[in-house]
mmCIF file of C-alpha atoms in Angstrom:
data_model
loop_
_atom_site.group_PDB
_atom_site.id
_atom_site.type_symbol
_atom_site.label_atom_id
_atom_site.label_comp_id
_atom_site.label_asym_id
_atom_site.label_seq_id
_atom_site.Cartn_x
_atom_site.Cartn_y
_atom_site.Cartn_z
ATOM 1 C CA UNK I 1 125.986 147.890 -31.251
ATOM 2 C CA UNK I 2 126.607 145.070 -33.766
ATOM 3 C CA UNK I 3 123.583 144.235 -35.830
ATOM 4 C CA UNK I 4 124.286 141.037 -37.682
ATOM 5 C CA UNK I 5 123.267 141.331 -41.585
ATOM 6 C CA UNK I 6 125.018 138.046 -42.934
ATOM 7 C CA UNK I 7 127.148 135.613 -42.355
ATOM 8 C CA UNK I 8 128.751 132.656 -43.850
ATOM 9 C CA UNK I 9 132.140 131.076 -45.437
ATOM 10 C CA UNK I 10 133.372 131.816 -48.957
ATOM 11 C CA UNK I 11 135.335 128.750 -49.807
ATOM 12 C CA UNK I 12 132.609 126.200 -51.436
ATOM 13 C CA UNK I 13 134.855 124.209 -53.501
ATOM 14 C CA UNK I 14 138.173 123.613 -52.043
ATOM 15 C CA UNK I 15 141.047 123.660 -54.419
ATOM 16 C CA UNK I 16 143.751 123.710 -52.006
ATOM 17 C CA UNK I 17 144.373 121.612 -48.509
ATOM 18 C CA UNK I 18 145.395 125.309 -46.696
ATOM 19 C CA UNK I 19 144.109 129.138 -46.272
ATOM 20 C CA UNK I 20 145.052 132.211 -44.759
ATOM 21 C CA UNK I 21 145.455 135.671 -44.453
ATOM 22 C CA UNK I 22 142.428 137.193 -46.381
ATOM 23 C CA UNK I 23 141.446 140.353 -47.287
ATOM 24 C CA UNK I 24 137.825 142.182 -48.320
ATOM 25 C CA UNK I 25 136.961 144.972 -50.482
ATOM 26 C CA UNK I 26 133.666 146.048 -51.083
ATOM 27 C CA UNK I 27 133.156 147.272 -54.630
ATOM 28 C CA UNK I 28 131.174 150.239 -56.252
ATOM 29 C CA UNK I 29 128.427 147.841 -57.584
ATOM 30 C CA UNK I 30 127.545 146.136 -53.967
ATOM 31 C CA UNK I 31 129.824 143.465 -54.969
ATOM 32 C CA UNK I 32 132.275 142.361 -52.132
ATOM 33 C CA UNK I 33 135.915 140.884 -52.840
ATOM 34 C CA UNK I 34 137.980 138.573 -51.156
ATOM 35 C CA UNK I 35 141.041 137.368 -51.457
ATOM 36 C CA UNK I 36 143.731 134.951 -49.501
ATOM 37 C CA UNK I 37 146.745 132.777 -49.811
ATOM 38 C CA UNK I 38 146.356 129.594 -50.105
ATOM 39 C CA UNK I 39 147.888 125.825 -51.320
ATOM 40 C CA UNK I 40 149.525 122.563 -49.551
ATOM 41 C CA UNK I 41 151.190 124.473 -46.756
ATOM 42 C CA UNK I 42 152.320 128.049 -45.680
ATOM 43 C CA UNK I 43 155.367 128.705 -47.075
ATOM 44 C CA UNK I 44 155.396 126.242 -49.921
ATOM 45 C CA UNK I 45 156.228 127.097 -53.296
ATOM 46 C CA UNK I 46 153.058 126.185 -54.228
ATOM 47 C CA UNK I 47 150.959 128.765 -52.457
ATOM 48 C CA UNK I 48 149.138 131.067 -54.769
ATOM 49 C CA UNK I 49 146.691 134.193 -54.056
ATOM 50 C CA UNK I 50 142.986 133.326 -54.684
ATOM 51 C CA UNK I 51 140.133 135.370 -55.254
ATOM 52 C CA UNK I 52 136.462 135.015 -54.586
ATOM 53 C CA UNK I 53 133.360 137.498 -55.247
ATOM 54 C CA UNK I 54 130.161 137.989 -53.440
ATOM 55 C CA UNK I 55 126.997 139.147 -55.490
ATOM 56 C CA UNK I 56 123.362 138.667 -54.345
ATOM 57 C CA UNK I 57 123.584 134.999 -55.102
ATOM 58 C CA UNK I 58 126.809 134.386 -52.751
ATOM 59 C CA UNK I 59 130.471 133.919 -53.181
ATOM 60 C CA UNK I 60 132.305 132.801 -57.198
ATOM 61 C CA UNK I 61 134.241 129.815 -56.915
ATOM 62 C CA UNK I 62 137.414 131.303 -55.609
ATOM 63 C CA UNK I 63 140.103 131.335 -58.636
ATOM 64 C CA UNK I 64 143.768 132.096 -58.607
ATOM 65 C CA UNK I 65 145.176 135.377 -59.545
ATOM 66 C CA UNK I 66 148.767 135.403 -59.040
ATOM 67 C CA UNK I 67 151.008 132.298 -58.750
ATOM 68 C CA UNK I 68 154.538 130.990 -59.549
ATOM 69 C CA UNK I 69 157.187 128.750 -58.372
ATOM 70 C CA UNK I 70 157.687 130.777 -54.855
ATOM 71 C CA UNK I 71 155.693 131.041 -51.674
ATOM 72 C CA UNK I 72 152.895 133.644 -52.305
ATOM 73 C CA UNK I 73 151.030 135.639 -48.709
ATOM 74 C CA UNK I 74 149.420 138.037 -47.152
ATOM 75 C CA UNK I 75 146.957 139.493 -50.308
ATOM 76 C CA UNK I 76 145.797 142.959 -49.916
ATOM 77 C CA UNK I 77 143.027 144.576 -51.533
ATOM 78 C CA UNK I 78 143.046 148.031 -51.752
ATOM 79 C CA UNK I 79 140.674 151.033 -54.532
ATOM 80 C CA UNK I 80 142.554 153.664 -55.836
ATOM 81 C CA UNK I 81 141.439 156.953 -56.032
ATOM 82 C CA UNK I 82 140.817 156.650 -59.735
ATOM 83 C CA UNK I 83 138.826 153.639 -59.511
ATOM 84 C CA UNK I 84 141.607 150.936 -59.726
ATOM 85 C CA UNK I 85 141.441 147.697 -57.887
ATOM 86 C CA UNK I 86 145.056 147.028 -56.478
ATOM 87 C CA UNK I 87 145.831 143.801 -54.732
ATOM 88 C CA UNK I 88 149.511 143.700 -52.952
ATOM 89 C CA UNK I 89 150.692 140.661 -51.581
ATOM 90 C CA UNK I 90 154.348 138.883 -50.939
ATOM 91 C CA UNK I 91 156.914 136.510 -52.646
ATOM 92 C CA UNK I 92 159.787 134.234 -51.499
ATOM 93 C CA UNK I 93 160.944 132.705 -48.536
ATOM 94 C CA UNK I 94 162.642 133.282 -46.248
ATOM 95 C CA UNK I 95 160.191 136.073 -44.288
ATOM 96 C CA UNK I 96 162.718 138.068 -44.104
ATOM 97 C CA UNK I 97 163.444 138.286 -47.699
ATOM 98 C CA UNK I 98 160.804 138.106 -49.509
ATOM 99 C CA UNK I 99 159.020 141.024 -51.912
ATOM 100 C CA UNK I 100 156.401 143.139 -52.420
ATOM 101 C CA UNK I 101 153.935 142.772 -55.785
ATOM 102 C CA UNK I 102 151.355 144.149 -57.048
ATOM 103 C CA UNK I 103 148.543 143.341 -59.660
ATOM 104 C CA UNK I 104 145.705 145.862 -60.789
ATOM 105 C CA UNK I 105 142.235 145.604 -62.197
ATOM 106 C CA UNK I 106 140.245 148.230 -64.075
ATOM 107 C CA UNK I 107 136.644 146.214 -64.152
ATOM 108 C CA UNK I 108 135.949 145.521 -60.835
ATOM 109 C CA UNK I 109 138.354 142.328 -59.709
ATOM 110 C CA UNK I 110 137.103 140.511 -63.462
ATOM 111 C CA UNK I 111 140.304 140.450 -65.129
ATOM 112 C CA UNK I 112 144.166 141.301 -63.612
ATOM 113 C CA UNK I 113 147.440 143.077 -64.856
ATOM 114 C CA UNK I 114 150.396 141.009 -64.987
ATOM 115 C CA UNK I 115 152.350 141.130 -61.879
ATOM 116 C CA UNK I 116 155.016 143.962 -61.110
ATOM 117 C CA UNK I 117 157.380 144.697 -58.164
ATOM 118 C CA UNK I 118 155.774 147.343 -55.905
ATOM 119 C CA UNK I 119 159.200 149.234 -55.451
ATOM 120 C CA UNK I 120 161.131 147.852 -58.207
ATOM 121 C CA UNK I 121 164.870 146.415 -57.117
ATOM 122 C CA UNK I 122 164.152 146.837 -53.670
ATOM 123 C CA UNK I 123 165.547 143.862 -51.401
ATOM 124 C CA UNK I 124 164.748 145.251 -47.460
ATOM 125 C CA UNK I 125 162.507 142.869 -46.784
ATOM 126 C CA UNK I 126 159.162 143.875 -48.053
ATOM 127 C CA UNK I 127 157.589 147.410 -48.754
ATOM 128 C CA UNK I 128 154.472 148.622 -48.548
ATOM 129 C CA UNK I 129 151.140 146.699 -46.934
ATOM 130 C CA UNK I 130 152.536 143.757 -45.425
ATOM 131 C CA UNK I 131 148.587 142.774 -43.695
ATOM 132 C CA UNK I 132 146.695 145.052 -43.098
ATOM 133 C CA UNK I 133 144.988 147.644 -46.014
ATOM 134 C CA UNK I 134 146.190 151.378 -46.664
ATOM 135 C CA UNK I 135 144.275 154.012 -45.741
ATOM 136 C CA UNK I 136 144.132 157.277 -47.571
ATOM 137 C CA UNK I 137 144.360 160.590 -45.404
ATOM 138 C CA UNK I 138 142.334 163.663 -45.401
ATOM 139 C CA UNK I 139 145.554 165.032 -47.401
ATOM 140 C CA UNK I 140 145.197 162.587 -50.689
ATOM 141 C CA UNK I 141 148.443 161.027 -49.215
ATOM 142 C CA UNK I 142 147.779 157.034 -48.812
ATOM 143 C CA UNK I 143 149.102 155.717 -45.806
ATOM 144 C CA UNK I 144 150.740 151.386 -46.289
ATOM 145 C CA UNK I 145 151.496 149.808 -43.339
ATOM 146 C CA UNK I 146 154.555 148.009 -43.592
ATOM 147 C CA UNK I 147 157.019 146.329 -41.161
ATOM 148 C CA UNK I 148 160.153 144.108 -41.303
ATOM 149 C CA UNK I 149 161.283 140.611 -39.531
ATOM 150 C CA UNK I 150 164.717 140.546 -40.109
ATOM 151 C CA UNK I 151 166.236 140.548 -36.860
ATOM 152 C CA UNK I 152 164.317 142.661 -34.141
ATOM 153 C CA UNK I 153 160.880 143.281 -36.091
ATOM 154 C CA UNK I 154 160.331 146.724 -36.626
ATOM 155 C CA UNK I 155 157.798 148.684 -38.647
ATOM 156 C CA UNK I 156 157.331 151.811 -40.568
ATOM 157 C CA UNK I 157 154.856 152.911 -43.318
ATOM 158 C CA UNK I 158 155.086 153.361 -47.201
ATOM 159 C CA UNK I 159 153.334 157.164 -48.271
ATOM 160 C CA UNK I 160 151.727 157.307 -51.814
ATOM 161 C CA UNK I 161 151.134 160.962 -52.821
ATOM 162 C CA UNK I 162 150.517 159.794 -56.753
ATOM 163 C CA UNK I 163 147.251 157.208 -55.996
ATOM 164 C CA UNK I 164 149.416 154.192 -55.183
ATOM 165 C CA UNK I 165 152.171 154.863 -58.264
ATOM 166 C CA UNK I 166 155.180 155.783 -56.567
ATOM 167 C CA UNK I 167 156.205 155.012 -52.783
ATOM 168 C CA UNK I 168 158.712 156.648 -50.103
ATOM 169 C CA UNK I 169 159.410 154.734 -46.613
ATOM 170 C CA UNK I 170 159.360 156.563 -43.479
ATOM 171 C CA UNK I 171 161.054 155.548 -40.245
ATOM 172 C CA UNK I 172 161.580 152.356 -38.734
ATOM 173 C CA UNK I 173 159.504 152.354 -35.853
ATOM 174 C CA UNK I 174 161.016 151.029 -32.784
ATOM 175 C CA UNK I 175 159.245 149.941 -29.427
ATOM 176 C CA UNK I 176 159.245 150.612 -26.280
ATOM 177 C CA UNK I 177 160.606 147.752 -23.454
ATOM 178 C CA UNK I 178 160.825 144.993 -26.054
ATOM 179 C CA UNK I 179 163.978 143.251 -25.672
ATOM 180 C CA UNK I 180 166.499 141.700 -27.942
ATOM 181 C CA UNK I 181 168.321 138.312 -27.347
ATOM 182 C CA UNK I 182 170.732 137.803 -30.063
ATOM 183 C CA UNK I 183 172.064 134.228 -29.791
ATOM 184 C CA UNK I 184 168.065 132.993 -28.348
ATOM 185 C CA UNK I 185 166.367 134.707 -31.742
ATOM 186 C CA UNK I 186 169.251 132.398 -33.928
ATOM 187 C CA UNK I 187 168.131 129.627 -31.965
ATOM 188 C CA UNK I 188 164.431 130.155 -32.661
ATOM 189 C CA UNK I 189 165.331 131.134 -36.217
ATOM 190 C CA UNK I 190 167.065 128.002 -36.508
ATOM 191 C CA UNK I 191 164.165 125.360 -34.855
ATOM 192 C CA UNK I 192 162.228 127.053 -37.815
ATOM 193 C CA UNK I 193 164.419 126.236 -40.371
ATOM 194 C CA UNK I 194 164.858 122.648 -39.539
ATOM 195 C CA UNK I 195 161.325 121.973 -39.323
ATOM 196 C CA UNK I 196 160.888 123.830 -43.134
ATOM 197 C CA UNK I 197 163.444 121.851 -43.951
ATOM 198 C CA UNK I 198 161.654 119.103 -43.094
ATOM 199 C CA UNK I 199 158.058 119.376 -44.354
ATOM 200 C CA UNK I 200 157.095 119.466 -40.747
ATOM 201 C CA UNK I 201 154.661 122.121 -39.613
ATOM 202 C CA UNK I 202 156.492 124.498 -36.806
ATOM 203 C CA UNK I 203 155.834 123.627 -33.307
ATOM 204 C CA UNK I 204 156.341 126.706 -31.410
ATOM 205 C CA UNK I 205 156.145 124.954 -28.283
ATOM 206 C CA UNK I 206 159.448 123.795 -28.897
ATOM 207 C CA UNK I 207 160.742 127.324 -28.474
ATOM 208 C CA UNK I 208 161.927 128.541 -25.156
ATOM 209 C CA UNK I 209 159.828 131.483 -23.591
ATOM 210 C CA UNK I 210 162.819 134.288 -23.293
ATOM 211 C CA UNK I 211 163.585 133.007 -26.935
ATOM 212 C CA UNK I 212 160.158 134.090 -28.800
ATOM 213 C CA UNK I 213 159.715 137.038 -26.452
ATOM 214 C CA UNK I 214 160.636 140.268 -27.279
ATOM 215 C CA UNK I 215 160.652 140.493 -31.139
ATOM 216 C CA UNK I 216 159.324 143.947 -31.754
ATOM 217 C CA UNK I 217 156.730 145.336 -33.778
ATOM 218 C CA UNK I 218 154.888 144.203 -36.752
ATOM 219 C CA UNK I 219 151.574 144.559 -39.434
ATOM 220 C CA UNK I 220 150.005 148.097 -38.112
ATOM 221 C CA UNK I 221 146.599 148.891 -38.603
ATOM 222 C CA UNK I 222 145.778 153.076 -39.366
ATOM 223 C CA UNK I 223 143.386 155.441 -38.411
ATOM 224 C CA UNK I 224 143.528 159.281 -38.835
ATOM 225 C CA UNK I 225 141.513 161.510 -36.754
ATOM 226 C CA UNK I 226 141.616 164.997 -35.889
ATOM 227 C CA UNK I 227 145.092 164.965 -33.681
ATOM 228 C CA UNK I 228 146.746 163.123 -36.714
ATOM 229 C CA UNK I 229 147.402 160.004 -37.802
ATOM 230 C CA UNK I 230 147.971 156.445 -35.679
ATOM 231 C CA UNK I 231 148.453 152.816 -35.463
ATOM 232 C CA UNK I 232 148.046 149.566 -33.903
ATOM 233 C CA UNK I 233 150.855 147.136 -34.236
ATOM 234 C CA UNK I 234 150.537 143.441 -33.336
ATOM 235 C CA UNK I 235 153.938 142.874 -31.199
ATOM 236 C CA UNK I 236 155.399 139.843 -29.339
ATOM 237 C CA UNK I 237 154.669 141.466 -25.313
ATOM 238 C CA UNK I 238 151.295 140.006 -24.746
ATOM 239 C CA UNK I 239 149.847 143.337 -25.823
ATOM 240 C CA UNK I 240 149.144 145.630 -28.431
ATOM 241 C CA UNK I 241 151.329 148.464 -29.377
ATOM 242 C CA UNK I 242 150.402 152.010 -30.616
ATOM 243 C CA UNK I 243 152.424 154.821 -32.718
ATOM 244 C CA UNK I 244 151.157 158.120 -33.620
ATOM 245 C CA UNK I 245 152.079 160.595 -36.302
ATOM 246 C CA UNK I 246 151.087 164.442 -36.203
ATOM 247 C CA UNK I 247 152.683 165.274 -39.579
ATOM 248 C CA UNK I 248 150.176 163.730 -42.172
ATOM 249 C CA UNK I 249 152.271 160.158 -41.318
ATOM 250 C CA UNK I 250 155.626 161.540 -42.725
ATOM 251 C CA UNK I 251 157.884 160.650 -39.178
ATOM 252 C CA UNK I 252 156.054 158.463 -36.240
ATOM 253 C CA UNK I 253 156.884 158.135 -32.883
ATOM 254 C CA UNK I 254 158.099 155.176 -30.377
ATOM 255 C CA UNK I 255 155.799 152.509 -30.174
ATOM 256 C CA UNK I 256 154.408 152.511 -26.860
ATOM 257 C CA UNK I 257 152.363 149.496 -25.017
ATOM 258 C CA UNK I 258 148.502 149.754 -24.181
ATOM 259 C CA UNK I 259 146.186 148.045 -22.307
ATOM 260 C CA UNK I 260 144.949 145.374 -25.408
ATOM 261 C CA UNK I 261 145.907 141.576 -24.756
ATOM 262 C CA UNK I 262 147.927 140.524 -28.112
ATOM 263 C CA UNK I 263 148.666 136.511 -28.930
ATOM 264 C CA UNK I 264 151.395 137.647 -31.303
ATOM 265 C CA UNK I 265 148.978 137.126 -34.108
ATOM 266 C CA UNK I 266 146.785 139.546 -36.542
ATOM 267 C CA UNK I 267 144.822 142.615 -35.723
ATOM 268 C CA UNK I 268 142.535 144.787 -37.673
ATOM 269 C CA UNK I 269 140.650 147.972 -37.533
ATOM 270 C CA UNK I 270 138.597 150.370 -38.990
ATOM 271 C CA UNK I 271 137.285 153.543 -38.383
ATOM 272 C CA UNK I 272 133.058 154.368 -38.676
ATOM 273 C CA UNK I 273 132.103 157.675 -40.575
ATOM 274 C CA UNK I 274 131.057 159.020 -37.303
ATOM 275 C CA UNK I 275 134.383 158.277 -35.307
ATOM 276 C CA UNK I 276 133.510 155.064 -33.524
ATOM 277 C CA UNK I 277 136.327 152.324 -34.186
ATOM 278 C CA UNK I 278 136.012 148.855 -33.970
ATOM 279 C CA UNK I 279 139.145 146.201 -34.005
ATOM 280 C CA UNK I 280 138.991 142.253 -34.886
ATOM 281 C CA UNK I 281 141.573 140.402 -32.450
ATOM 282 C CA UNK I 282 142.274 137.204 -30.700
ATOM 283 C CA UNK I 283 142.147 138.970 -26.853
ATOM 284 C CA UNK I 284 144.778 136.089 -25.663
ATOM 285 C CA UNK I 285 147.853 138.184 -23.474
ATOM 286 C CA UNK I 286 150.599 135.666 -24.452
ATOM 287 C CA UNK I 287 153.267 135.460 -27.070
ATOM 288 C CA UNK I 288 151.977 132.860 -29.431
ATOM 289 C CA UNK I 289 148.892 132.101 -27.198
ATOM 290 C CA UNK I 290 146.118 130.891 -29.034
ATOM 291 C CA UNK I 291 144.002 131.886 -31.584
ATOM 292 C CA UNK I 292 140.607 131.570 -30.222
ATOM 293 C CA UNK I 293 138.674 133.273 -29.376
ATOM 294 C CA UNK I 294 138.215 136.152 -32.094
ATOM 295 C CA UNK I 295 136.470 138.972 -30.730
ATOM 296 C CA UNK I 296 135.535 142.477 -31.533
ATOM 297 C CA UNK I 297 136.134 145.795 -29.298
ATOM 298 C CA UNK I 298 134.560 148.942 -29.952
ATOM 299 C CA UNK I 299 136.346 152.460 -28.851
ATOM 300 C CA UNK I 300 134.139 155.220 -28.874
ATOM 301 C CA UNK I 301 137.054 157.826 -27.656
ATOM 302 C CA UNK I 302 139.774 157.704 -31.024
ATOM 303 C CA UNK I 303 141.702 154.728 -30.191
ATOM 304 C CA UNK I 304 142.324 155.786 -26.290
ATOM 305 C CA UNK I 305 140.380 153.172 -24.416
ATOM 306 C CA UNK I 306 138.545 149.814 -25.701
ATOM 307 C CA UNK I 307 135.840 147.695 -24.634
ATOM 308 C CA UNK I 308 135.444 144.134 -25.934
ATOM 309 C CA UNK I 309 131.691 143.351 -27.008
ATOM 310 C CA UNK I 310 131.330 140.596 -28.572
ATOM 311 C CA UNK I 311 133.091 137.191 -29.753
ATOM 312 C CA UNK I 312 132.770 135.882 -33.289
ATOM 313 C CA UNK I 313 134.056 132.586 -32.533
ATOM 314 C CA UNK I 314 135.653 131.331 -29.451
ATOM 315 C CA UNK I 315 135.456 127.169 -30.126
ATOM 316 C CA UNK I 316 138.861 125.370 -30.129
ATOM 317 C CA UNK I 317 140.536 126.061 -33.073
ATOM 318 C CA UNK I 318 142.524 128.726 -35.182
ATOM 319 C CA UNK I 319 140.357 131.874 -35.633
ATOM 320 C CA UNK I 320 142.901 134.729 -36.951
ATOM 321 C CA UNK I 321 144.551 137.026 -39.635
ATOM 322 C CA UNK I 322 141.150 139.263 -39.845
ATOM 323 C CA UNK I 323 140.320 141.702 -42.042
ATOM 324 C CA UNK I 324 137.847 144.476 -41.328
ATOM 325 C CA UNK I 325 136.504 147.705 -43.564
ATOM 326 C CA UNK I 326 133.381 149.752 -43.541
ATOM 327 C CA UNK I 327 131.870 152.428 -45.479
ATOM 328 C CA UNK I 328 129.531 155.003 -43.645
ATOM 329 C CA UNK I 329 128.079 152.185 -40.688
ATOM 330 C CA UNK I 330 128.366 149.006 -43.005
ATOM 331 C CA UNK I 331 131.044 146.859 -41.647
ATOM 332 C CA UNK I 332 132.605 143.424 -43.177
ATOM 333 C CA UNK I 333 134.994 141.419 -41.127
ATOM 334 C CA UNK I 334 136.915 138.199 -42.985
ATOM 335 C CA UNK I 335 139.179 135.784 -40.898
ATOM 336 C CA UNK I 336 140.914 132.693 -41.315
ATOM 337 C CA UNK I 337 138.788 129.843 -40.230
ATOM 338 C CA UNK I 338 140.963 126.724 -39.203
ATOM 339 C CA UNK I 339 143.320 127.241 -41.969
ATOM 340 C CA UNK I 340 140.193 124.885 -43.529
ATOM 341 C CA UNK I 341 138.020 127.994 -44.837
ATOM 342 C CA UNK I 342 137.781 131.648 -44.793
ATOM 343 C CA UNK I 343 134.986 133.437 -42.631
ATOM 344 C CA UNK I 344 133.036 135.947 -43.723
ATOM 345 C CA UNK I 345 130.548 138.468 -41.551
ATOM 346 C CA UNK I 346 128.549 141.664 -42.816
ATOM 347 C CA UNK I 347 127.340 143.950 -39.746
ATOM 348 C CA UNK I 348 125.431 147.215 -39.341
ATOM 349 C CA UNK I 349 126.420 149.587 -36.736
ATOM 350 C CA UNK I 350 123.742 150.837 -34.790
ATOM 351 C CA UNK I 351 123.876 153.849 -31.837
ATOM 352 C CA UNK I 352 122.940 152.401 -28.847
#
């Protein structure tokens, strides 16, 4: 069970109108990290990444740490195995388009490298993490979970065998039973555009059900255990997906369905020292249903069955993108919180 330790929400003084997408690293020291994107609107050029800390007095004022004249998302925080803070996020706009960089920090998240391209030159849409944290294997090999939007989304994962220096893709990842409607995705694509266009938030309302259905698979969340090496994938059927790997996450197989209600929006897991796993999601089983509540389910048996056990918010609202790591039966969730504020929760696990 969940024991509660803390909880509360890092954003004291607001410096931008929107934020989104965090992530959370807990350092050496006992310090925690977190980061997110954040400015006027998603997708604006003006969206930087911003980074708060937690000591025993509470959270920094958040600060930004990467920023130019293009949309910045999704920040992930990630230690290397030599002690370096890396924090990955994306540039540009169009989706579809845009790039993978990364900044590093050798004191603990105080000061930053200048920004460099995580796979210099490449242009397929995005490497490495594109959510959701790496995980590194029994092997040494670290495992990115990455994914693509342009056309049917598909995913695949980025393997580091040099601690996060060099990268090689694997396969793209395709799903099971998720269709493909050419000329209805251009139309969706296009309602988009016009609204960007615009400056008018997207209204996916406008968008025909058999359009927004059936765009694949994107932002997987690892775990290894002892048959190999797997993944959750948030997908557009109403449900999550799942992959597996048995060759230390070198090829993966067909994405298959399960049982987990998926709003098209975020997940997040993590994996306990002693095997139980526990994943952050909105339990809604409808293609951009909404994003409340945002619960936690535990799985006791590797990722084969789950049980929902508690909700950490479930008032009307936006409650998504989470975040969740542990270290032996410490656990710390982050989540967006109304686009307003990002929420943060420390837990203990405790056997029952």
């Amino acid at each position: 069970m969940l024991q509660l330790k803390t909880h509360q929400l890092v954003i004291d003084v607001k410096k931008t109108l929107a934020h989104h997408a965090s992530t959370v690293l807990p350092l050496k020291n006992g310090h925690v990290l977190v980061a997110w994107f954040g400015g006027s609107r998603e997708s604006n050029n003006d969206v930087s990444i911003w980074l708060a800390e937690k000591d025993e007095k509470g959270f920094s004022e958040a600060r930004c740490v990467a920023s130019s004249m293009e949309a910045h998302w999704n920040p992930v925080l990630f230690e290397a195995e030599d002690g370096r803070i890396l924090l990955f996020y994306k540039v540009g706009w169009p989706i579809p388009d845009w790039r993978t960089c990364v900044i590093e920090s050798t004191d603990q998240g105080k000061t930053w490298s200048e920004p460099r391209e995580m796979v210099p030159g490449d242009d397929s849409g995005g490497r490495g993490p594109v959510r959701n944290k790496p995980i590194r294997l029994k092997s040494g090999r670290v495992v990115a979970p990455a994914s693509v939007e342009r056309g049917l989304w598909r995913c695949f994962m980025d393997v580091s065998d040099d601690d996060c220096r060099t990268w090689k893709r694997t396969n793209l990842i395709e799903a099971q039973g998720t269709g493909y409607l050419d000329e209805g995705l251009k139309k969706w694509q296009a309602l988009m555009m016009e609204a960007v266009r615009a400056g008018k938030p997207f209204d996916r309302s406008q968008v025909p059900p058999e359009y927004a259905h059936g765009r694949g698979i994107i932002q997987p969340s690892l775990w290894e255990d002892d048959e190999g090496v797997h993944a959750l994938l948030r997908s557009g059927e109403g449900r999550i997906y799942r992959t597996d790997s048995v060759d230390n996450a070198e090829t993966w197989c067909e994405a298959y369905p399960t049982d987990i209600p998926n709003n098209n929006s975020g997940i997040d897991l993590t994996r306990l020292e002693n095997g139980v796993m526990l994943l952050v999601y909105n339990p809604i089983g409808q293609n951009f249903g909404l994003r409340s509540p945002i619960s936690v389910a535990v799985s006791k048996d590797d990722g084969r069955t789950w049980e929902k056990i508690c909700n950490l918010e479930a008032e009307p609202g936006e409650f998504s993108y989470p975040a969740i790591v542990s270290r032996e039966n410490h656990i710390w969730i982050t989540y967006t919180h109304k686009r307003e504020n990002i929420a943060y929760w420390e837990f203990d696990w405790l056997e029952d």
